Coordinates of C-alpha atoms in Angstrom, one line a residue:
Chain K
X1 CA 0.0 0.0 0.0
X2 CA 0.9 3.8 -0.2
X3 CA 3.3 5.0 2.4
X4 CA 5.7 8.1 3.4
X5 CA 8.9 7.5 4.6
X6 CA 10.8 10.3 6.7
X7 CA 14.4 11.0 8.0
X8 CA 14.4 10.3 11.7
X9 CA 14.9 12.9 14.3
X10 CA 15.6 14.9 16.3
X11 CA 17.4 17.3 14.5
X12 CA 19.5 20.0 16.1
X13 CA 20.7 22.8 14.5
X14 CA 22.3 26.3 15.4
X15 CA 20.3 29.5 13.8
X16 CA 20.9 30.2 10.4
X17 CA 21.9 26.7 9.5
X18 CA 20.6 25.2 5.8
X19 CA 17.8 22.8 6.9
X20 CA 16.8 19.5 5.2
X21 CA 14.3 16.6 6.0
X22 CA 14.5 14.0 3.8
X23 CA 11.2 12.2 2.9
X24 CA 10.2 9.4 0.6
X25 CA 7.0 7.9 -0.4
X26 CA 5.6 4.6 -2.1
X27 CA 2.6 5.4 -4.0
X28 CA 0.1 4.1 -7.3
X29 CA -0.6 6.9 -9.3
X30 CA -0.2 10.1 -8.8
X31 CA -0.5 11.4 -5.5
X32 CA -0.4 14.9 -4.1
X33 CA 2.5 15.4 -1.6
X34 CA 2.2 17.3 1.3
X35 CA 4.7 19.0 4.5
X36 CA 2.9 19.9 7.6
X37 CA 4.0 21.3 10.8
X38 CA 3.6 21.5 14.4
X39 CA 4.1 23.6 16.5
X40 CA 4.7 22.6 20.6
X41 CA 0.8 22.5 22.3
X42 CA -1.0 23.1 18.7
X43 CA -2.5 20.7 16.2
X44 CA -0.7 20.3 12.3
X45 CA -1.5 22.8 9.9
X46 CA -0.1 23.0 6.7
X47 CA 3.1 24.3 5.7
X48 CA 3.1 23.4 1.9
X49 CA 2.1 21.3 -1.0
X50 CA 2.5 20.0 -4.5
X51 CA 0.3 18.1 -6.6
X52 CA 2.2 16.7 -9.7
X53 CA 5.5 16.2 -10.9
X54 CA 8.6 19.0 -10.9
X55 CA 6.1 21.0 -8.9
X56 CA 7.8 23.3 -6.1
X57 CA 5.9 24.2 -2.9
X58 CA 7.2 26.6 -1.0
X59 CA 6.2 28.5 2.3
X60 CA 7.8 30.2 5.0
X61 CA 11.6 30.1 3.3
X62 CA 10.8 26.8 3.0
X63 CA 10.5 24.9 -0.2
X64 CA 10.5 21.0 -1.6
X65 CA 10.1 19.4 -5.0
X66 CA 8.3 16.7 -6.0
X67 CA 10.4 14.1 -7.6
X68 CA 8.8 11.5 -9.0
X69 CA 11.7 9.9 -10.6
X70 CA 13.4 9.5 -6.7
X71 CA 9.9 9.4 -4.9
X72 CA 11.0 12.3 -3.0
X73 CA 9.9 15.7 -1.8
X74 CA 12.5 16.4 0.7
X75 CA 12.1 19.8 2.7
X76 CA 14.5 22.7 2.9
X77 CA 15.1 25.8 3.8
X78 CA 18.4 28.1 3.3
X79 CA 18.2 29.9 7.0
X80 CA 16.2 28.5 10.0
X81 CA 15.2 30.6 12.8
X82 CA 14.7 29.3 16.7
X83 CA 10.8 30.0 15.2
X84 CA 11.0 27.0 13.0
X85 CA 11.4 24.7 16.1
X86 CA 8.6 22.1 15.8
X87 CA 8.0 18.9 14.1
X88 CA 7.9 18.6 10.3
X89 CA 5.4 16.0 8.7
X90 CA 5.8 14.7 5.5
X91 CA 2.3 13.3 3.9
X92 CA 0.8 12.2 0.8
X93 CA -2.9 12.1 -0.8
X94 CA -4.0 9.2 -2.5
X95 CA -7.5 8.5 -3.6
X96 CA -8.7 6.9 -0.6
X97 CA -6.6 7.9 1.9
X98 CA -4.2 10.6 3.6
X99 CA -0.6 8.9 4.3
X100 CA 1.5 10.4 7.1
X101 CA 5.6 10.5 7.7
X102 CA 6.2 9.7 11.1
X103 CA 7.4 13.0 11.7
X104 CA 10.9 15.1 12.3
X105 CA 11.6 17.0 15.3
X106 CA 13.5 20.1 14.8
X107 CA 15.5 22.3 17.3
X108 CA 16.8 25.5 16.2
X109 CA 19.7 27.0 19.1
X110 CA 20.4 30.2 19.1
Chain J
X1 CA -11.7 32.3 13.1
X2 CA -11.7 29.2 15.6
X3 CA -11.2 26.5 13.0
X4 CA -11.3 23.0 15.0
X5 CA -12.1 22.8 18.3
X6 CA -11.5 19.8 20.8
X7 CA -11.9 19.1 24.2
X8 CA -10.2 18.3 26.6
X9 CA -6.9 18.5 26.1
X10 CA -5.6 16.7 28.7
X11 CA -7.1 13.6 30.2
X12 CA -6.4 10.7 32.8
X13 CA -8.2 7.7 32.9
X14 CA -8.1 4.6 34.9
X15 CA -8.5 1.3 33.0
X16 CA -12.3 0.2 32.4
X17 CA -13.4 3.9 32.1
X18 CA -15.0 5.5 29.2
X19 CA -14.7 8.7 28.5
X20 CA -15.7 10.7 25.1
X21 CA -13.6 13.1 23.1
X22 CA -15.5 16.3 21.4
X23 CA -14.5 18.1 18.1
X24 CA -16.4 20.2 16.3
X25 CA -15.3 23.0 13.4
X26 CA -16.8 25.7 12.4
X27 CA -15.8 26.0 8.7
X28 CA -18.6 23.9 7.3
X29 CA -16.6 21.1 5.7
X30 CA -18.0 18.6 5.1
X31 CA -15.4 15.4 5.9
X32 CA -14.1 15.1 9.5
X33 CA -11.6 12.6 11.1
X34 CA -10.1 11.5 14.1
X35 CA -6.7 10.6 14.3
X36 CA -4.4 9.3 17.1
X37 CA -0.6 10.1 17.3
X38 CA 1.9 7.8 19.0
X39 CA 6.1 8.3 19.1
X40 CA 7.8 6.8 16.0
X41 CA 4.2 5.8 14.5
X42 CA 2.8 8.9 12.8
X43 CA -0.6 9.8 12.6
X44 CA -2.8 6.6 12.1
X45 CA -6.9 7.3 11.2
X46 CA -8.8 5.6 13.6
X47 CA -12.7 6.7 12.1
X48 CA -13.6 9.4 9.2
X49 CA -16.9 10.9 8.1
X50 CA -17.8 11.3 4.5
X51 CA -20.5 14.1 5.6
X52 CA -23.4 14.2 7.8
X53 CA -24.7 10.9 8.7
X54 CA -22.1 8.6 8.0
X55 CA -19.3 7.3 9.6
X56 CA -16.3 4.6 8.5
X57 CA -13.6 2.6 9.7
X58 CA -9.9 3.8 9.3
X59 CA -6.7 2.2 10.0
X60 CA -7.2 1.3 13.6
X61 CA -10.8 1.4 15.1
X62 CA -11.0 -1.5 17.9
X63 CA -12.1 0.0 21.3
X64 CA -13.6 3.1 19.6
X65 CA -17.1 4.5 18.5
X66 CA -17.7 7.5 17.1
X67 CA -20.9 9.9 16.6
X68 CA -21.5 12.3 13.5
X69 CA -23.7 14.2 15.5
X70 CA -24.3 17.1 13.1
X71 CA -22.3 18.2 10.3
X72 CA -19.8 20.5 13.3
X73 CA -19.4 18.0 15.3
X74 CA -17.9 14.7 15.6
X75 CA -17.0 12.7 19.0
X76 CA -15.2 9.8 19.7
X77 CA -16.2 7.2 22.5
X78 CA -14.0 5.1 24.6
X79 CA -15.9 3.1 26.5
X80 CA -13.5 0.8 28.0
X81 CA -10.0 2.9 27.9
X82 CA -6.6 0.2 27.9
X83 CA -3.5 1.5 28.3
X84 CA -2.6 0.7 24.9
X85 CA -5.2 4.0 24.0
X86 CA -2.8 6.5 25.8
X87 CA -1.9 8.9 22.5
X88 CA -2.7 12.4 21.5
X89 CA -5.5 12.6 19.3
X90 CA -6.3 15.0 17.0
X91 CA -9.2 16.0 15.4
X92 CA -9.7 17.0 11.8
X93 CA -11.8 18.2 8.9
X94 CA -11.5 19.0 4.8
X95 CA -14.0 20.1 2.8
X96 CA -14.2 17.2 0.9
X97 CA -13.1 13.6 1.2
X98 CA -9.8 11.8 0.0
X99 CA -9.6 14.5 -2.4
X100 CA -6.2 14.6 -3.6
X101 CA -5.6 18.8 -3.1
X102 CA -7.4 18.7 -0.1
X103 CA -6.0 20.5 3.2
X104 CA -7.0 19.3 6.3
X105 CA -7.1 21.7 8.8
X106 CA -6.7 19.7 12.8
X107 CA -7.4 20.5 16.2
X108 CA -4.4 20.9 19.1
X109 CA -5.2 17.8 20.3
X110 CA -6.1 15.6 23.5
X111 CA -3.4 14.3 25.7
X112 CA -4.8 11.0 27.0
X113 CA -3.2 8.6 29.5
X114 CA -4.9 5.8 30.6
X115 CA -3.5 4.1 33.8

């Protein structure tokens, strides 16, 4: 069955540092790809999307293509900020279902 | 603009009890879910509702029930809480169902432990 597949955490990094959270998915057809985030105490709310091929979402600074050739859509971002502390989750919409990453945990030092 | 709402968000229960999570939104979408997040496991759908009046299984539904009570709202039932239900659980809606663009917008969540 479908399935997203997500660089395990935690991830520390000092401010300003380039970001990136690998994720990789297993899907039939062609799904729409998805990065949420969530913030400490709050529910996930989206941070960005694409829905076909060589489409770039981007959000925040932060941006990820969707590769269908590597069944990726990795997330990055050139500069975080002690902000961007939360947990990333990569995600996928298929036809029947929505598929969730088991998420990254970032931590952004000042 | 409240969004989702769910309550509580914390909650301790002894084994045997039964206790019922509340979510309702306020952005008249039509599809709502409930989802329970546990370390190193993701989110994993436990029910979803198409719309009004219905109500399916998702990924893991043993122990739980669930009411579409009106197209805001849409509660989950424990009605014998094991320890294996201590999660967060999160509430959520979409306008539509399984829809491949669709943005689900979730509640902050319920803490539950169950001793």
């Amino acid at each position: 069955g479908d399935s997203v597949t997500q660089m395990e955490g935690p991830v520390t990094l000092s401010e300003e540092a380039f970001l990136t959270i690998n994720c990789t998915y297993t899907a039939t057809g062609y799904p729409s790809l998805f990065w949420y985030v969530q913030y400490p105490g709050e529910g996930l709310q989206l941070l960005l999307k694409a829905t076909k091929a060589d489409d770039k979402g981007s959000n925040k600074g932060f941006e990820a293509t969707y590769r269908k050739e590597t069944t990726s859509f990795h997330l990055e971002k050139g500069s975080v900020q002690v902000s961007d502390s939360a947990v990333y989750f990569c995600a996928l919409s298929n036809l029947n279902q929505f598929y969730f990453g088991t998420g990254t945990s970032l931590t952004v030092i000042p | 603009n409240a969004g989702v709402t769910q309550t509580p968000k914390f909650q301790v229960l002894k084994t045997g009890q039964s206790m019922t999570l509340q979510c309702a939104q306020d952005m008249n979408h039509n599809s709502m879910y409930w989802y329970r997040q546990d370390p190193g496991m993701g989110l994993r759908l436990i029910y979803y509702s198409a719309s009004e009046g219905t109500t399916d299984k998702g990924e893991v539904p043993n122990g739980y029930n669930v009411s579409r009570l009106n197209k805001r709202e849409f509660s989950l039932r424990l009605e014998s809480a094991a320890p294996s239900q201590t999660s967060v659980y999160f509430c959520a809606s979409s306008e539509r169902l399984w829809a491949k663009n669709e943005k689900l917008f979730f509640g902050s969540g319920t803490q539950l432990s169950v001793l």
